[in-house]
CSV table of C-alpha atoms and ligand atoms in Angstrom, one decimal:
chain,number,residue,atom,x,y,z
P,146,MET,CA,-37.8,71.4,-44.4
P,147,ILE,CA,-39.9,70.2,-41.5
P,148,ARG,CA,-39.3,72.3,-38.3
P,149,LYS,CA,-39.2,70.3,-35.2
P,150,VAL,CA,-40.8,70.9,-31.8
P,151,PHE,CA,-38.0,71.6,-29.4
P,152,ALA,CA,-37.4,70.4,-25.8
P,153,ALA,CA,-37.5,72.9,-23.0
P,154,THR,CA,-34.2,74.7,-22.4
P,155,ALA,CA,-35.0,77.2,-19.8
P,156,VAL,CA,-32.9,75.4,-17.0
P,157,CYS,CA,-29.8,75.4,-19.2
P,158,ILE,CA,-30.2,79.1,-20.1
P,159,ALA,CA,-30.8,80.1,-16.5
P,160,ALA,CA,-27.6,78.3,-15.5
P,161,LEU,CA,-25.7,81.0,-17.5
P,162,GLY,CA,-26.9,83.7,-15.2
P,163,CYS,CA,-29.1,85.2,-17.9
P,164,SER,CA,-32.8,85.5,-17.6
P,165,PRO,CA,-34.6,85.1,-21.1
P,166,LYS,CA,-38.2,84.8,-21.0
P,167,GLN,CA,-39.3,81.2,-20.6
P,168,ASP,CA,-42.2,81.1,-23.1
P,169,GLY,CA,-40.3,79.6,-26.0
P,170,PRO,CA,-38.0,80.6,-28.9
P,171,ALA,CA,-40.4,83.4,-30.2
P,172,ALA,CA,-40.6,85.2,-26.8
P,173,GLU,CA,-36.8,85.0,-26.3
P,174,ALA,CA,-36.4,86.4,-29.8
P,175,GLU,CA,-39.0,89.2,-29.2
P,176,GLN,CA,-37.0,90.5,-26.3
P,177,GLY,CA,-33.8,90.7,-28.3
P,178,LEU,CA,-35.5,92.1,-31.3
P,179,GLU,CA,-37.2,95.0,-29.2
P,180,TYR,CA,-33.7,95.8,-28.0
P,181,CYS,CA,-32.3,95.8,-31.5
P,182,ALA,CA,-35.1,98.0,-32.7
P,183,ARG,CA,-34.2,100.6,-29.9
P,184,GLN,CA,-30.6,100.4,-30.8
P,185,THR,CA,-31.1,100.9,-34.5
P,186,GLU,CA,-33.1,104.1,-33.8
P,187,ARG,CA,-30.2,105.4,-31.9
P,188,THR,CA,-27.7,104.5,-34.6
P,189,LEU,CA,-29.8,106.1,-37.3
P,190,ALA,CA,-30.1,109.3,-35.1
P,191,GLN,CA,-26.3,109.4,-35.0
P,192,ILE,CA,-25.4,108.5,-38.6
P,193,LEU,CA,-28.1,109.9,-40.8
P,194,PRO,CA,-26.6,113.4,-40.8
P,195,ALA,CA,-23.5,112.0,-42.4
P,196,GLY,CA,-25.5,110.8,-45.4
P,197,TYR,CA,-26.3,107.3,-46.9
P,198,GLY,CA,-22.7,107.1,-48.3
P,199,MET,CA,-21.2,106.8,-44.9
P,200,SER,CA,-21.2,103.2,-43.4
P,201,PRO,CA,-21.0,102.4,-39.7
P,202,LYS,CA,-18.3,99.9,-39.1
P,203,ASN,CA,-17.2,99.7,-35.4
P,204,ILE,CA,-17.1,101.3,-32.0
P,205,ALA,CA,-14.0,101.5,-29.9
P,206,PRO,CA,-14.2,100.2,-26.3
P,207,GLY,CA,-15.8,102.7,-24.0
P,208,ASP,CA,-17.0,104.9,-27.0
P,209,SER,CA,-20.5,105.6,-27.7
P,210,ALA,CA,-20.6,106.6,-31.5
P,211,TRP,CA,-20.1,104.5,-34.6
P,212,ASN,CA,-17.0,105.2,-36.6
P,213,LEU,CA,-18.2,105.8,-40.1
P,214,TYR,CA,-16.4,104.9,-43.4
P,215,PRO,CA,-17.3,106.1,-46.9
P,216,VAL,CA,-18.7,103.2,-48.9
P,217,SER,CA,-16.0,102.0,-51.4
P,218,LYS,CA,-14.2,99.0,-52.6
P,219,GLU,CA,-11.8,99.5,-49.6
P,220,LEU,CA,-14.5,98.4,-47.3
P,221,TRP,CA,-16.0,94.8,-47.0
P,222,THR,CA,-18.4,95.7,-44.2
P,223,GLU,CA,-20.8,98.1,-45.9
P,224,GLY,CA,-23.5,95.5,-46.6
P,225,PHE,CA,-24.2,94.7,-42.9
P,226,PHE,CA,-25.9,97.9,-41.8
P,227,PRO,CA,-28.4,97.8,-44.7
P,228,GLY,CA,-29.0,94.1,-43.9
P,229,ILE,CA,-29.6,95.0,-40.3
P,230,LEU,CA,-32.2,97.6,-41.4
P,231,TRP,CA,-33.9,95.1,-43.6
P,232,TYR,CA,-34.2,92.6,-40.7
P,233,ASP,CA,-35.3,95.5,-38.4
P,234,TYR,CA,-37.9,96.5,-41.0
P,235,GLU,CA,-39.1,92.9,-41.3
P,236,TYR,CA,-39.7,92.9,-37.6
P,237,THR,CA,-41.1,96.4,-37.0
P,238,SER,CA,-42.8,97.1,-40.3
P,239,ASP,CA,-41.7,100.7,-39.7
P,240,GLU,CA,-41.8,102.6,-43.0
P,241,LYS,CA,-39.0,104.9,-41.8
P,242,ILE,CA,-36.7,101.9,-41.4
P,243,ARG,CA,-37.7,100.7,-44.9
P,244,LYS,CA,-36.7,103.9,-46.4
P,245,ALA,CA,-33.3,103.9,-44.7
P,246,ALA,CA,-32.9,100.2,-45.7
P,247,GLU,CA,-33.4,101.2,-49.3
P,248,LYS,CA,-31.1,104.2,-49.2
P,249,TYR,CA,-28.2,102.5,-47.5
P,250,THR,CA,-28.7,99.5,-49.9
P,251,GLU,CA,-28.8,101.5,-53.1
P,252,ALA,CA,-25.6,103.4,-52.0
P,253,LEU,CA,-23.9,100.1,-52.8
P,254,GLU,CA,-25.2,99.7,-56.4
P,255,PHE,CA,-21.8,100.8,-57.8
P,256,ILE,CA,-20.2,97.5,-56.6
P,257,SER,CA,-22.2,95.5,-59.2
P,258,ARG,CA,-20.7,97.6,-62.0
P,259,ILE,CA,-17.0,97.4,-61.3
P,260,PRO,CA,-14.7,94.4,-62.0
P,261,ALA,CA,-14.4,92.1,-59.1
P,262,TYR,CA,-11.7,93.0,-56.8
P,263,ASP,CA,-12.3,90.8,-53.8
P,264,HIS,CA,-14.4,87.8,-52.8
P,265,ASP,CA,-16.4,89.8,-50.3
P,266,LEU,CA,-19.0,90.8,-53.0
P,267,GLY,CA,-21.4,88.4,-51.5
P,268,PHE,CA,-21.2,89.9,-48.0
P,269,ILE,CA,-21.6,93.3,-49.3
P,270,MET,CA,-24.4,92.7,-51.8
P,271,PHE,CA,-26.3,89.7,-50.5
P,272,CYS,CA,-26.8,91.1,-46.9
P,273,SER,CA,-28.1,94.3,-48.4
P,274,TYR,CA,-29.8,93.7,-51.9
P,275,GLY,CA,-30.4,90.1,-50.9
P,276,ASN,CA,-32.4,90.8,-48.0
P,277,GLY,CA,-34.1,93.8,-49.8
P,278,TYR,CA,-35.1,91.5,-52.6
P,279,ARG,CA,-36.4,88.9,-50.2
P,280,LEU,CA,-38.8,91.5,-48.5
P,281,THR,CA,-39.7,93.7,-51.5
P,282,GLY,CA,-39.4,91.6,-54.7
P,283,ASN,CA,-37.8,94.7,-56.2
P,284,GLU,CA,-36.7,93.4,-59.8
P,285,LYS,CA,-33.9,96.0,-60.0
P,286,TYR,CA,-32.4,94.5,-56.8
P,287,LYS,CA,-32.4,91.1,-58.4
P,288,GLU,CA,-30.7,92.4,-61.5
P,289,ILE,CA,-28.0,94.0,-59.3
P,290,ILE,CA,-27.5,90.6,-57.3
P,291,LEU,CA,-27.2,88.7,-60.5
P,292,ALA,CA,-24.7,91.2,-62.0
P,293,THR,CA,-22.6,90.9,-58.9
P,294,ALA,CA,-22.7,87.2,-58.8
P,295,ASP,CA,-21.3,87.3,-62.4
P,296,ARG,CA,-18.4,89.5,-61.1
P,297,LEU,CA,-17.8,87.2,-58.2
P,298,ALA,CA,-17.8,84.2,-60.5
P,299,SER,CA,-15.1,85.8,-62.6
P,300,LEU,CA,-12.6,85.2,-59.7
P,301,TYR,CA,-13.0,81.5,-60.0
P,302,ASN,CA,-10.0,79.5,-61.1
P,303,PRO,CA,-10.9,76.2,-62.6
P,304,ALA,CA,-7.4,74.8,-62.1
P,305,VAL,CA,-7.7,75.3,-58.4
P,306,GLY,CA,-11.4,74.8,-58.0
P,307,THR,CA,-12.0,77.8,-55.9
P,308,ILE,CA,-12.6,81.6,-56.0
P,309,LEU,CA,-9.6,83.7,-55.5
P,310,SER,CA,-10.4,85.6,-52.2
P,311,TRP,CA,-7.9,88.4,-52.2
P,312,PRO,CA,-6.5,89.3,-55.6
P,313,ARG,CA,-4.2,91.9,-54.0
P,314,GLU,CA,-2.6,89.3,-51.8
P,315,VAL,CA,-1.5,86.9,-54.4
P,316,GLY,CA,2.1,88.1,-54.2
P,317,ASN,CA,2.2,88.1,-50.4
P,318,PHE,CA,0.9,84.6,-50.1
P,319,GLY,CA,2.8,83.2,-53.1
P,320,GLY,CA,-0.2,82.0,-55.0
P,321,HIS,CA,-4.0,81.8,-55.4
P,322,ASN,CA,-5.5,82.3,-51.9
P,323,THR,CA,-8.8,81.0,-50.6
P,324,ILE,CA,-10.0,81.9,-47.1
P,325,MET,CA,-12.7,80.5,-44.9
P,326,ASP,CA,-14.7,83.7,-45.0
P,327,ASN,CA,-15.1,83.1,-48.7
P,328,LEU,CA,-17.6,80.3,-48.1
P,329,ILE,CA,-20.3,82.9,-47.1
P,330,ASN,CA,-20.1,84.5,-50.5
P,331,LEU,CA,-21.1,81.2,-52.1
P,332,GLU,CA,-24.7,81.9,-50.9
P,333,MET,CA,-25.0,84.6,-53.6
P,334,LEU,CA,-23.8,82.3,-56.2
P,335,PHE,CA,-26.2,79.5,-55.3
P,336,TRP,CA,-29.1,81.9,-55.1
P,337,ALA,CA,-28.2,83.4,-58.5
P,338,ALA,CA,-28.1,80.0,-60.1
P,339,GLU,CA,-31.6,79.3,-58.9
P,340,ASN,CA,-33.0,82.7,-59.8
P,341,GLY,CA,-32.1,83.5,-63.4
P,342,GLY,CA,-28.3,83.5,-63.3
P,343,ASP,CA,-26.0,81.1,-65.0
P,344,PRO,CA,-26.4,77.7,-63.7
P,345,LYS,CA,-22.7,77.3,-63.6
P,346,TYR,CA,-22.6,79.5,-60.5
P,347,ALA,CA,-23.8,76.6,-58.5
P,348,GLU,CA,-21.0,74.3,-59.9
P,349,ILE,CA,-18.5,76.9,-58.9
P,350,ALA,CA,-19.9,77.2,-55.4
P,351,ARG,CA,-19.9,73.4,-55.0
P,352,SER,CA,-16.4,73.1,-56.3
P,353,HIS,CA,-15.3,76.0,-54.1
P,354,ALA,CA,-16.9,74.3,-51.0
P,355,ASP,CA,-15.4,70.8,-51.7
P,356,THR,CA,-11.9,72.2,-52.3
P,357,THR,CA,-12.1,74.4,-49.1
P,358,MET,CA,-13.3,71.3,-47.2
P,359,LYS,CA,-10.2,69.5,-48.3
P,360,TYR,CA,-7.5,72.1,-47.8
P,361,ASN,CA,-8.8,74.6,-45.1
P,362,PHE,CA,-9.5,71.9,-42.5
P,363,ARG,CA,-7.2,69.7,-40.5
P,364,PRO,CA,-8.1,66.0,-39.8
P,365,ASP,CA,-9.5,67.1,-36.4
P,366,GLY,CA,-12.2,69.4,-38.0
P,367,THR,CA,-10.4,72.6,-37.0
P,368,SER,CA,-9.8,75.1,-39.7
P,369,TYR,CA,-7.0,77.0,-41.3
P,370,HIS,CA,-7.9,80.6,-42.3
P,371,VAL,CA,-6.0,80.5,-45.6
P,372,ALA,CA,-5.1,77.9,-48.3
P,373,VAL,CA,-2.7,78.8,-51.0
P,374,TYR,CA,-2.5,77.2,-54.4
P,375,ASP,CA,-0.5,77.3,-57.5
P,376,PRO,CA,-2.8,79.3,-59.9
P,377,GLU,CA,-1.5,77.5,-63.0
P,378,THR,CA,-1.5,73.9,-61.9
P,379,GLY,CA,-3.9,74.1,-59.1
P,380,ARG,CA,-1.5,72.3,-56.7
P,381,HIS,CA,-2.1,73.0,-53.0
P,382,ILE,CA,1.1,74.9,-51.7
P,383,ARG,CA,0.2,75.3,-48.1
P,384,SER,CA,-2.4,76.2,-45.4
P,385,CYS,CA,-1.8,79.0,-43.0
P,386,THR,CA,-3.4,81.9,-41.1
P,387,HIS,CA,-3.9,85.6,-41.7
P,388,GLN,CA,-6.2,86.7,-38.9
P,389,GLY,CA,-5.6,83.9,-36.5
P,390,TYR,CA,-3.1,83.4,-33.7
P,391,SER,CA,-0.9,81.0,-35.7
P,392,ASP,CA,-1.0,78.7,-38.7
P,393,ASN,CA,-2.0,75.8,-36.5
P,394,SER,CA,-4.6,77.5,-34.3
P,395,MET,CA,-8.4,77.7,-34.7
P,396,TRP,CA,-9.4,81.3,-35.4
P,397,ALA,CA,-12.8,81.6,-34.0
P,398,ARG,CA,-14.6,83.5,-36.6
P,399,GLY,CA,-12.9,81.4,-39.4
P,400,GLN,CA,-14.6,78.3,-37.8
P,401,ALA,CA,-17.7,80.2,-37.4
P,402,TRP,CA,-17.8,81.0,-41.1
P,403,GLY,CA,-17.2,77.3,-41.8
P,404,ILE,CA,-20.2,76.2,-39.6
P,405,TYR,CA,-22.4,78.9,-41.3
P,406,GLY,CA,-21.1,78.2,-44.8
P,407,TYR,CA,-21.6,74.4,-44.9
P,408,THR,CA,-25.0,74.7,-43.4
P,409,MET,CA,-26.0,77.0,-46.2
P,410,CYS,CA,-24.4,74.7,-48.9
P,411,TYR,CA,-26.6,72.0,-47.5
P,412,ARG,CA,-29.7,74.3,-47.8
P,413,PHE,CA,-29.0,74.7,-51.5
P,414,THR,CA,-27.8,71.3,-52.4
P,415,TYR,CA,-29.3,68.9,-50.0
P,416,ASP,CA,-26.0,67.1,-50.4
P,417,ARG,CA,-25.5,65.0,-47.2
P,418,LYS,CA,-21.8,65.6,-47.1
P,419,TYR,CA,-22.2,69.3,-46.4
P,420,LEU,CA,-24.7,68.5,-43.5
P,421,ASP,CA,-22.4,66.0,-42.0
P,422,PHE,CA,-19.4,68.4,-42.3
P,423,ALA,CA,-21.2,71.3,-40.8
P,424,CYS,CA,-22.2,69.1,-37.8
P,425,ARG,CA,-18.7,67.8,-37.5
P,426,ILE,CA,-17.1,71.3,-37.4
P,427,ALA,CA,-19.7,72.7,-35.2
P,428,ASP,CA,-19.2,69.9,-32.7
P,429,VAL,CA,-15.5,70.7,-32.7
P,430,TYR,CA,-16.1,74.3,-32.0
P,431,LEU,CA,-18.8,73.8,-29.4
P,432,SER,CA,-16.6,71.3,-27.6
P,433,LYS,CA,-14.0,73.9,-26.9
P,434,LEU,CA,-16.0,76.9,-25.8
P,435,PRO,CA,-15.7,78.6,-22.6
P,436,GLU,CA,-18.5,78.3,-20.0
P,437,ASP,CA,-20.4,81.4,-21.3
P,438,LEU,CA,-20.3,80.0,-24.9
P,439,ILE,CA,-18.6,83.1,-26.3
P,440,PRO,CA,-15.3,82.2,-27.9
P,441,TYR,CA,-12.0,83.8,-27.3
P,442,TRP,CA,-10.9,85.3,-30.6
P,443,ASP,CA,-8.6,82.3,-31.2
P,444,PHE,CA,-9.0,79.0,-29.4
P,445,ASN,CA,-5.3,78.6,-29.1
P,446,ASP,CA,-4.2,82.0,-27.9
P,447,PRO,CA,-1.9,81.2,-25.0
P,448,ALA,CA,-3.2,84.3,-23.2
P,449,ILE,CA,-6.6,82.6,-22.5
P,450,PRO,CA,-8.4,83.3,-20.2
P,451,ASP,CA,-7.1,86.8,-20.5
P,452,ALA,CA,-7.5,86.9,-24.3
P,453,PRO,CA,-10.2,89.0,-25.9
P,454,ARG,CA,-13.5,87.4,-26.9
P,455,ASP,CA,-15.2,87.4,-30.3
P,456,ALA,CA,-18.9,88.1,-29.9
P,457,SER,CA,-19.1,88.2,-33.8
P,458,ALA,CA,-18.2,84.6,-34.0
P,459,ALA,CA,-20.8,83.6,-31.4
P,460,ALA,CA,-23.5,85.5,-33.3
P,461,VAL,CA,-22.5,83.8,-36.7
P,462,VAL,CA,-22.6,80.4,-35.0
P,463,ALA,CA,-25.9,81.1,-33.2
P,464,SER,CA,-27.5,82.0,-36.5
P,465,ALA,CA,-26.0,79.0,-38.2
P,466,LEU,CA,-27.0,76.5,-35.4
P,467,ILE,CA,-30.7,77.6,-35.6
P,468,GLU,CA,-30.7,76.7,-39.3
P,469,LEU,CA,-28.6,73.5,-38.7
P,470,SER,CA,-31.1,72.4,-36.0
P,471,GLY,CA,-33.7,72.2,-38.8
P,472,TYR,CA,-31.6,69.8,-40.8
P,473,ALA,CA,-29.8,67.6,-38.3
P,474,GLU,CA,-32.0,64.7,-37.1
P,475,GLY,CA,-33.5,64.0,-33.7
P,476,GLU,CA,-31.6,64.9,-30.5
P,477,LYS,CA,-28.7,66.4,-32.5
P,478,GLY,CA,-30.9,69.0,-34.0
P,479,GLU,CA,-32.5,69.7,-30.7
P,480,GLY,CA,-29.2,70.2,-29.1
P,481,TYR,CA,-28.1,72.7,-31.6
P,482,LEU,CA,-31.2,74.7,-31.0
P,483,THR,CA,-30.7,74.6,-27.3
P,484,THR,CA,-27.1,75.7,-27.7
P,485,ALA,CA,-28.1,78.5,-30.1
P,486,ARG,CA,-30.6,79.8,-27.6
P,487,LYS,CA,-28.0,79.6,-24.8
P,488,ILE,CA,-25.4,81.6,-26.9
P,489,LEU,CA,-28.1,84.2,-27.6
P,490,ALA,CA,-29.0,84.4,-24.0
P,491,SER,CA,-25.4,84.9,-23.2
P,492,LEU,CA,-24.9,87.6,-25.7
P,493,TYR,CA,-27.9,89.4,-24.5
P,494,GLY,CA,-27.1,88.9,-20.8
P,495,ASN,CA,-23.4,90.0,-20.8
P,496,TYR,CA,-22.4,91.3,-24.2
P,497,ARG,CA,-24.9,93.9,-25.2
P,498,GLY,CA,-24.1,97.5,-25.9
P,499,GLY,CA,-27.2,98.6,-23.8
P,500,ASP,CA,-27.5,102.3,-22.8
P,501,ALA,CA,-23.9,103.1,-23.1
P,502,CYS,CA,-23.4,102.1,-26.6
P,503,PRO,CA,-25.8,102.0,-29.6
P,504,ALA,CA,-24.3,98.7,-31.1
P,505,PHE,CA,-26.3,95.6,-30.3
P,506,LEU,CA,-23.2,93.8,-29.1
P,507,LEU,CA,-19.9,94.6,-27.6
P,508,HIS,CA,-16.6,92.6,-27.5
P,509,SER,CA,-15.8,91.4,-30.9
P,510,THR,CA,-12.4,91.0,-32.4
P,511,GLY,CA,-11.6,92.0,-36.0
P,512,HIS,CA,-8.0,91.6,-36.9
P,513,HIS,CA,-6.0,90.6,-33.7
P,514,PRO,CA,-2.6,90.1,-35.4
P,515,ALA,CA,-2.8,93.6,-37.0
P,516,GLY,CA,-3.8,95.1,-33.7
P,517,SER,CA,-7.2,96.2,-35.4
P,518,GLU,CA,-10.6,96.3,-33.7
P,519,ILE,CA,-9.7,94.4,-30.5
P,520,ASP,CA,-12.6,94.1,-28.2
P,521,TYR,CA,-14.7,96.5,-30.4
P,522,ALA,CA,-18.4,96.5,-31.2
P,523,ILE,CA,-18.3,95.5,-34.9
P,524,ILE,CA,-21.2,95.8,-37.4
P,525,TYR,CA,-21.2,92.3,-38.6
P,526,ALA,CA,-21.7,91.0,-35.1
P,527,ASP,CA,-24.9,93.0,-34.9
P,528,TYR,CA,-25.9,91.6,-38.4
P,529,TYR,CA,-25.6,88.0,-37.4
P,530,TYR,CA,-27.2,88.7,-34.0
P,531,ILE,CA,-30.4,90.1,-35.5
P,532,GLU,CA,-30.5,87.4,-38.1
P,533,ALA,CA,-30.3,84.8,-35.4
P,534,LEU,CA,-33.1,86.5,-33.6
P,535,MET,CA,-35.3,86.5,-36.7
P,536,ARG,CA,-34.5,82.9,-37.3
P,537,LEU,CA,-35.3,82.1,-33.6
P,538,ARG,CA,-38.6,84.0,-33.9
P,539,ALA,CA,-39.6,82.1,-37.1
P,540,LEU,CA,-39.6,78.9,-35.0
P,541,GLY,CA,-42.7,80.2,-33.2
P,542,GLY,CA,-43.7,80.2,-29.5
P,543,LYS,CA,-44.0,76.6,-28.6
P,544,GLU,CA,-41.4,74.7,-26.6
L,679,LIG,N1,-14.1,88.6,-43.7
L,679,LIG,C1,-13.2,89.1,-42.7
L,679,LIG,C2,-13.3,88.7,-41.3
L,679,LIG,O1,-14.1,87.8,-40.9
L,679,LIG,O2,-12.8,89.4,-40.5
């Protein structure tokens, strides 16, 4: 992939009331990454005494300490902190951070040995072991990723053409359920197929992406959170929501997973349909954002403008757009990078935890309909924020 030289964007970013450095992508990234490194030190100081088996998940509004949860199959978020540590180690080269990254990663090894219980295996194991393998080449990590990919593939139903996202919810939804978030877990399957795993993992990933494209999206490019299918015949039964405002609304993080997911599918397949689709659903999302580019948790919540935001969706999209900017041609690609930089400037300017809170970002929404994690700092927002900054940094210093 040839990276492009991007047009100046300082004026647009300044219009947001933020003040990123005007020396190009790498300098903007540097400012954010220095901040992340400081916050990571603070987080480690708080959580290390609890041991590597306790995972930071969220911080309530006004609080200054992470809520810790034991790593277990009840959690889907335990891969993000080790992933943050790997990115922070990549940036700082600090051996203390590397040691912590290894320990928090290795606390998740048990996941590769138990039968698949949920689609989130990719989030858990590829953010942690995936980044660890990328940076260290540790063969044991690769084995663990391949074993987990095999577990994840066992949730694939060929009659439907997708992975079952939530085995425990089959009764509640009335069938085989597949959610938008599941797209992210395909990354581990595509990677495994190229790195010694069964080549059929890539076919599963493609089939899942194609079926999701058909049934988790409306003709206008907005997404449904969930699609439900007859597990025997594969017939599509209905599309609906779980974490969004309503069956017909656009849940912000669901759309964000889609933008990120189809961009990633293009990375592995070079199939133009994924690139075109990623652009289409990104354009829909971007066209409906509020002025500061950080979405409300659901684009159709009637409480807008008093509805909570979701900084996590913004971080996911910023990271995705930086990658997408390298694939989309001409001005379109340049526009995605400009927008990603504006989103990151907005997050840094007005959504950061700062001195009051060790999280990188505040103001994310986990599961609004369940009344859970509304306006919280949430660990996955931080993961995609630091990933986006590392991607931005990799573009170099030139405008
Ligand atoms: N994967 C669950 C979520 O995005 O909240």
